[in-house]
PDB file of C-alpha atoms in Angstrom:
ATOM      1  CA  MET A1201     136.076 194.059 105.216  1.00  0.00           C
ATOM      2  CA  VAL A1202     135.906 190.728 106.297  1.00  0.00           C
ATOM      3  CA  VAL A1203     131.529 188.933 106.072  1.00  0.00           C
ATOM      4  CA  GLN A1204     131.751 184.878 107.149  1.00  0.00           C
ATOM      5  CA  LEU A1205     128.214 182.506 108.129  1.00  0.00           C
ATOM      6  CA  SER A1206     130.375 179.815 110.753  1.00  0.00           C
ATOM      7  CA  TYR A1207     128.637 176.977 112.318  1.00  0.00           C
ATOM      8  CA  ARG A1208     130.229 174.718 114.588  1.00  0.00           C
ATOM      9  CA  LYS A1209     130.992 171.143 114.975  1.00  0.00           C
ATOM     10  CA  SER A1210     132.400 169.782 117.573  1.00  0.00           C
ATOM     11  CA  LEU A1211     133.273 172.129 121.365  1.00  0.00           C
ATOM     12  CA  ARG A1212     135.828 170.222 123.423  1.00  0.00           C
ATOM     13  CA  TRP A1213     136.793 171.526 126.725  1.00  0.00           C
ATOM     14  CA  ILE A1214     139.838 170.208 127.516  1.00  0.00           C
ATOM     15  CA  PRO A1215     140.569 166.961 128.617  1.00  0.00           C
ATOM     16  CA  GLY A1216     136.945 165.756 127.886  1.00  0.00           C
ATOM     17  CA  GLU A1217     135.292 164.427 124.833  1.00  0.00           C
ATOM     18  CA  PRO A1218     133.861 166.456 121.609  1.00  0.00           C
ATOM     19  CA  SER A1219     130.298 167.478 121.769  1.00  0.00           C
ATOM     20  CA  GLU A1220     127.621 169.253 119.886  1.00  0.00           C
ATOM     21  CA  PRO A1221     125.342 169.833 122.211  1.00  0.00           C
ATOM     22  CA  THR A1222     124.193 172.883 120.486  1.00  0.00           C
ATOM     23  CA  SER A1223     122.877 175.124 117.497  1.00  0.00           C
ATOM     24  CA  THR A1224     125.621 177.780 116.917  1.00  0.00           C
ATOM     25  CA  LEU A1225     125.779 180.289 114.420  1.00  0.00           C
ATOM     26  CA  VAL A1226     128.383 183.092 114.013  1.00  0.00           C
ATOM     27  CA  LEU A1227     127.463 185.952 111.790  1.00  0.00           C
ATOM     28  CA  ASP A1228     131.275 188.163 111.450  1.00  0.00           C
ATOM     29  CA  VAL A1229     130.594 191.310 109.109  1.00  0.00           C
ATOM     30  CA  GLY A1230     133.704 193.546 109.133  1.00  0.00           C
ATOM     31  CA  ASN A1231     135.290 193.918 113.007  1.00  0.00           C
ATOM     32  CA  TYR A1232     131.878 192.810 114.901  1.00  0.00           C
ATOM     33  CA  PHE A1233     130.605 189.149 115.571  1.00  0.00           C
ATOM     34  CA  VAL A1234     127.401 187.795 116.594  1.00  0.00           C
ATOM     35  CA  ASP A1235     126.894 184.418 118.371  1.00  0.00           C
ATOM     36  CA  LEU A1236     124.109 182.300 118.508  1.00  0.00           C
ATOM     37  CA  ARG A1237     124.042 179.177 120.787  1.00  0.00           C
ATOM     38  CA  MET A1238     121.021 177.645 120.955  1.00  0.00           C
ATOM     39  CA  LEU A1239     120.603 173.796 122.928  1.00  0.00           C
ATOM     40  CA  LYS A1240     118.644 171.680 120.550  1.00  0.00           C
ATOM     41  CA  ALA A1241     117.434 169.517 122.982  1.00  0.00           C
ATOM     42  CA  ASP A1242     115.245 172.270 124.225  1.00  0.00           C
ATOM     43  CA  SER A1243     116.192 174.821 122.021  1.00  0.00           C
ATOM     44  CA  SER A1244     117.543 177.689 124.848  1.00  0.00           C
ATOM     45  CA  ILE A1245     119.877 180.195 125.839  1.00  0.00           C
ATOM     46  CA  ASP A1246     122.873 178.191 126.237  1.00  0.00           C
ATOM     47  CA  TRP A1247     125.205 180.959 124.946  1.00  0.00           C
ATOM     48  CA  ALA A1248     124.463 184.210 123.358  1.00  0.00           C
ATOM     49  CA  MET A1249     127.283 187.531 122.798  1.00  0.00           C
ATOM     50  CA  ALA A1250     128.129 190.086 120.666  1.00  0.00           C
ATOM     51  CA  GLY A1251     130.403 192.697 119.816  1.00  0.00           C
ATOM     52  CA  LYS A1252     134.106 193.163 118.276  1.00  0.00           C
ATOM     53  CA  ARG A1253     136.572 191.335 116.657  1.00  0.00           C
ATOM     54  CA  THR A1254     140.101 191.853 116.646  1.00  0.00           C
ATOM     55  CA  ILE A1255     142.459 189.457 114.120  1.00  0.00           C
ATOM     56  CA  LEU A1256     145.743 189.434 116.506  1.00  0.00           C
ATOM     57  CA  SER A1257     147.844 187.564 114.014  1.00  0.00           C
ATOM     58  CA  SER A1258     147.218 186.495 110.398  1.00  0.00           C
ATOM     59  CA  SER A1259     149.689 183.445 109.978  1.00  0.00           C
ATOM     60  CA  PRO A1260     148.657 181.241 111.904  1.00  0.00           C
ATOM     61  CA  LEU A1261     144.520 183.123 112.292  1.00  0.00           C
ATOM     62  CA  LYS A1262     144.278 184.325 116.058  1.00  0.00           C
ATOM     63  CA  CYS A1263     141.380 186.653 116.508  1.00  0.00           C
ATOM     64  CA  GLN A1264     140.284 188.231 119.252  1.00  0.00           C
ATOM     65  CA  TRP A1265     136.526 188.500 120.624  1.00  0.00           C
ATOM     66  CA  SER A1266     135.783 191.888 122.763  1.00  0.00           C
ATOM     67  CA  LYS A1267     132.063 191.259 124.003  1.00  0.00           C
ATOM     68  CA  GLU A1268     129.408 193.761 124.959  1.00  0.00           C
ATOM     69  CA  ILE A1269     126.838 191.669 126.148  1.00  0.00           C
ATOM     70  CA  CYS A1270     126.639 187.906 126.532  1.00  0.00           C
ATOM     71  CA  SER A1271     124.217 185.697 127.877  1.00  0.00           C
ATOM     72  CA  GLN A1272     126.754 184.016 130.171  1.00  0.00           C
ATOM     73  CA  ASN A1273     127.601 187.182 132.525  1.00  0.00           C
ATOM     74  CA  THR A1274     131.457 187.797 130.999  1.00  0.00           C
ATOM     75  CA  GLU A1275     131.684 190.707 129.700  1.00  0.00           C
ATOM     76  CA  ALA A1276     134.600 191.272 131.118  1.00  0.00           C
ATOM     77  CA  HIS A1277     136.643 188.388 130.185  1.00  0.00           C
ATOM     78  CA  ASP A1278     137.795 188.621 126.741  1.00  0.00           C
ATOM     79  CA  ASP A1279     137.901 185.002 124.203  1.00  0.00           C
ATOM     80  CA  ILE A1280     141.492 184.060 122.354  1.00  0.00           C
ATOM     81  CA  GLY A1281     141.383 181.900 120.032  1.00  0.00           C
ATOM     82  CA  GLU A1282     144.317 179.928 117.206  1.00  0.00           C
ATOM     83  CA  PHE A1283     142.832 178.719 114.575  1.00  0.00           C
ATOM     84  CA  GLU A1284     143.661 175.671 111.786  1.00  0.00           C
ATOM     85  CA  ASP A1285     142.892 174.530 108.363  1.00  0.00           C
ATOM     86  CA  LEU A1286     141.454 170.927 108.567  1.00  0.00           C
ATOM     87  CA  PRO A1287     141.821 169.137 104.980  1.00  0.00           C
ATOM     88  CA  ASN A1288     138.112 168.949 105.012  1.00  0.00           C
ATOM     89  CA  GLY A1289     138.242 172.923 105.247  1.00  0.00           C
ATOM     90  CA  ASP A1290     136.237 172.941 108.359  1.00  0.00           C
ATOM     91  CA  ALA A1291     138.602 175.200 111.072  1.00  0.00           C
ATOM     92  CA  LEU A1292     140.118 174.115 114.315  1.00  0.00           C
ATOM     93  CA  GLU A1293     140.155 176.744 116.841  1.00  0.00           C
ATOM     94  CA  LYS A1294     142.160 176.932 120.596  1.00  0.00           C
ATOM     95  CA  GLY A1295     141.999 178.355 122.884  1.00  0.00           C
ATOM     96  CA  SER A1296     140.549 179.554 126.654  1.00  0.00           C
ATOM     97  CA  MET A1297     137.866 181.227 127.549  1.00  0.00           C
ATOM     98  CA  PRO A1298     135.074 180.601 130.344  1.00  0.00           C
ATOM     99  CA  ASN A1299     133.586 177.447 130.399  1.00  0.00           C
ATOM    100  CA  PRO A1300     129.922 177.990 131.915  1.00  0.00           C
ATOM    101  CA  ASP A1301     128.927 174.248 132.699  1.00  0.00           C
ATOM    102  CA  ASN A1302     132.759 174.713 134.972  1.00  0.00           C
ATOM    103  CA  ASN A1303     131.823 178.250 137.320  1.00  0.00           C
ATOM    104  CA  ASP A1304     132.823 180.728 135.112  1.00  0.00           C
ATOM    105  CA  GLU A1305     136.657 179.055 135.158  1.00  0.00           C
ATOM    106  CA  VAL A1306     138.506 180.069 131.974  1.00  0.00           C
ATOM    107  CA  GLN A1307     139.696 176.314 130.212  1.00  0.00           C
ATOM    108  CA  ALA A1308     141.078 175.125 127.150  1.00  0.00           C
ATOM    109  CA  TYR A1309     138.765 173.864 125.038  1.00  0.00           C
ATOM    110  CA  GLU A1310     138.920 173.395 120.803  1.00  0.00           C
ATOM    111  CA  GLU A1311     135.628 174.004 118.754  1.00  0.00           C
ATOM    112  CA  VAL A1312     135.612 172.541 114.951  1.00  0.00           C
ATOM    113  CA  TRP A1313     134.173 174.900 112.258  1.00  0.00           C
ATOM    114  CA  GLY A1314     132.595 175.253 109.889  1.00  0.00           C
ATOM    115  CA  SER A1315     131.323 178.235 106.816  1.00  0.00           C
ATOM    116  CA  ILE A1316     128.213 178.941 104.744  1.00  0.00           C
ATOM    117  CA  GLU A1317     128.533 179.816 102.074  1.00  0.00           C
ATOM    118  CA  VAL A1318     127.636 183.861 100.955  1.00  0.00           C
ATOM    119  CA  LYS A1319     126.617 183.564  97.915  1.00  0.00           C
ATOM    120  CA  ALA A1320     127.142 186.852  95.606  1.00  0.00           C
ATOM    121  CA  SER A1321     124.213 188.947  96.116  1.00  0.00           C
ATOM    122  CA  ASP A1322     123.171 192.859  95.822  1.00  0.00           C
ATOM    123  CA  GLN A1323     121.750 192.111  99.482  1.00  0.00           C
ATOM    124  CA  PRO A1324     124.419 194.260 101.815  1.00  0.00           C
ATOM    125  CA  ALA A1325     126.148 192.088 105.376  1.00  0.00           C
ATOM    126  CA  TRP A1326     125.040 194.217 108.958  1.00  0.00           C
ATOM    127  CA  ILE A1327     126.204 194.570 111.869  1.00  0.00           C
ATOM    128  CA  LEU A1328     123.832 196.904 113.984  1.00  0.00           C
ATOM    129  CA  ARG A1329     124.242 197.864 117.116  1.00  0.00           C
ATOM    130  CA  SER A1330     122.103 199.803 119.255  1.00  0.00           C
ATOM    131  CA  LYS A1331     121.974 200.981 122.685  1.00  0.00           C
ATOM    132  CA  ASP A1332     119.232 203.219 124.864  1.00  0.00           C
ATOM    133  CA  GLU A1333     118.312 203.136 128.339  1.00  0.00           C
ATOM    134  CA  SER A1334     116.373 199.562 128.772  1.00  0.00           C
ATOM    135  CA  GLY A1335     119.312 197.871 127.297  1.00  0.00           C
ATOM    136  CA  ILE A1336     121.875 197.003 124.237  1.00  0.00           C
ATOM    137  CA  THR A1337     120.643 194.916 120.836  1.00  0.00           C
ATOM    138  CA  TYR A1338     122.434 193.516 118.334  1.00  0.00           C
ATOM    139  CA  VAL A1339     121.283 192.871 114.287  1.00  0.00           C
ATOM    140  CA  GLY A1340     122.834 191.002 111.786  1.00  0.00           C
ATOM    141  CA  LYS A1341     122.159 190.050 108.047  1.00  0.00           C
ATOM    142  CA  VAL A1342     125.021 187.879 106.744  1.00  0.00           C
ATOM    143  CA  GLY A1343     123.421 186.055 103.655  1.00  0.00           C
ATOM    144  CA  ASP A1344     119.770 184.080 104.352  1.00  0.00           C
ATOM    145  CA  TRP A1345     120.548 184.320 107.966  1.00  0.00           C
ATOM    146  CA  PHE A1346     119.225 187.016 109.764  1.00  0.00           C
ATOM    147  CA  GLN A1347     119.725 186.962 113.626  1.00  0.00           C
ATOM    148  CA  VAL A1348     119.108 189.522 117.168  1.00  0.00           C
ATOM    149  CA  LEU A1349     120.183 189.276 120.139  1.00  0.00           C
ATOM    150  CA  ARG A1350     119.139 191.914 123.318  1.00  0.00           C
ATOM    151  CA  LYS A1351     120.451 192.224 126.947  1.00  0.00           C
ATOM    152  CA  LYS A1352     118.282 194.181 128.918  1.00  0.00           C
ATOM    153  CA  GLU A1353     119.470 197.030 131.767  1.00  0.00           C
ATOM    154  CA  ASP A1354     118.268 193.974 134.245  1.00  0.00           C
ATOM    155  CA  GLY A1355     120.557 191.233 132.950  1.00  0.00           C
ATOM    156  CA  ASN A1356     117.418 189.578 130.908  1.00  0.00           C
ATOM    157  CA  PHE A1357     118.233 188.188 127.379  1.00  0.00           C
ATOM    158  CA  SER A1358     116.714 187.844 124.149  1.00  0.00           C
ATOM    159  CA  VAL A1359     117.324 186.492 120.491  1.00  0.00           C
ATOM    160  CA  LEU A1360     116.225 185.925 117.663  1.00  0.00           C
ATOM    161  CA  ARG A1361     117.015 183.502 114.294  1.00  0.00           C
ATOM    162  CA  GLU A1362     115.132 183.225 110.840  1.00  0.00           C
ATOM    163  CA  GLN A1363     116.508 181.922 108.001  1.00  0.00           C
ATOM    164  CA  ARG A1364     115.519 183.440 104.366  1.00  0.00           C
ATOM    165  CA  VAL A1365     113.645 180.528 102.473  1.00  0.00           C
ATOM    166  CA  GLU A1366     112.581 181.129  99.220  1.00  0.00           C
ATOM    167  CA  GLY A1367     111.810 184.690  99.318  1.00  0.00           C
ATOM    168  CA  ARG A1368     110.223 184.369 102.527  1.00  0.00           C
ATOM    169  CA  TRP A1369     111.571 185.089 106.754  1.00  0.00           C
ATOM    170  CA  VAL A1370     111.692 181.869 108.718  1.00  0.00           C
ATOM    171  CA  LYS A1371     111.320 181.758 112.281  1.00  0.00           C
ATOM    172  CA  ARG A1372     114.351 179.082 113.391  1.00  0.00           C
ATOM    173  CA  LEU A1373     115.315 180.293 117.162  1.00  0.00           C
ATOM    174  CA  ALA A1374     113.072 183.118 119.429  1.00  0.00           C
ATOM    175  CA  THR A1375     113.135 183.928 122.705  1.00  0.00           C
ATOM    176  CA  ARG A1376     111.070 186.776 124.926  1.00  0.00           C
TER     177      ARG A1376
END
């Protein structure tokens, strides 16, 4: 089973220049993901999504992300990306997805991803999904990181990111 923590180093909407205006952390456990992208400038949600990840091919690695919840309301559009290992150990992802800064037009992109080591532990990694009459919630924990994404029926989105530091959980990002 895949257990992985990834952080984004840069995003490039083709033909633009790469930049990284967000603090982006993705938790992958098995076939599920919890992806939270918060703007560095004001800690507001840039993009938050959760759902199922499917590996379409392993050589080259090509994945499809089916979003059950998405703060940009692009659940109907699955994202597909192909990965290439970079010499420094990072991964270059290329694909196309809706660009929220361009009226959700599907646009080619490149993202550079780094990995956070998940130390061997007796603590399990997990992603839980809950659905009730008020909305859908994804809760995930991998290593020392914990993320919660909740989309209410009215479309309101709330998130939480915490990190375990010296045995205590410290809130890194939160909205209501």
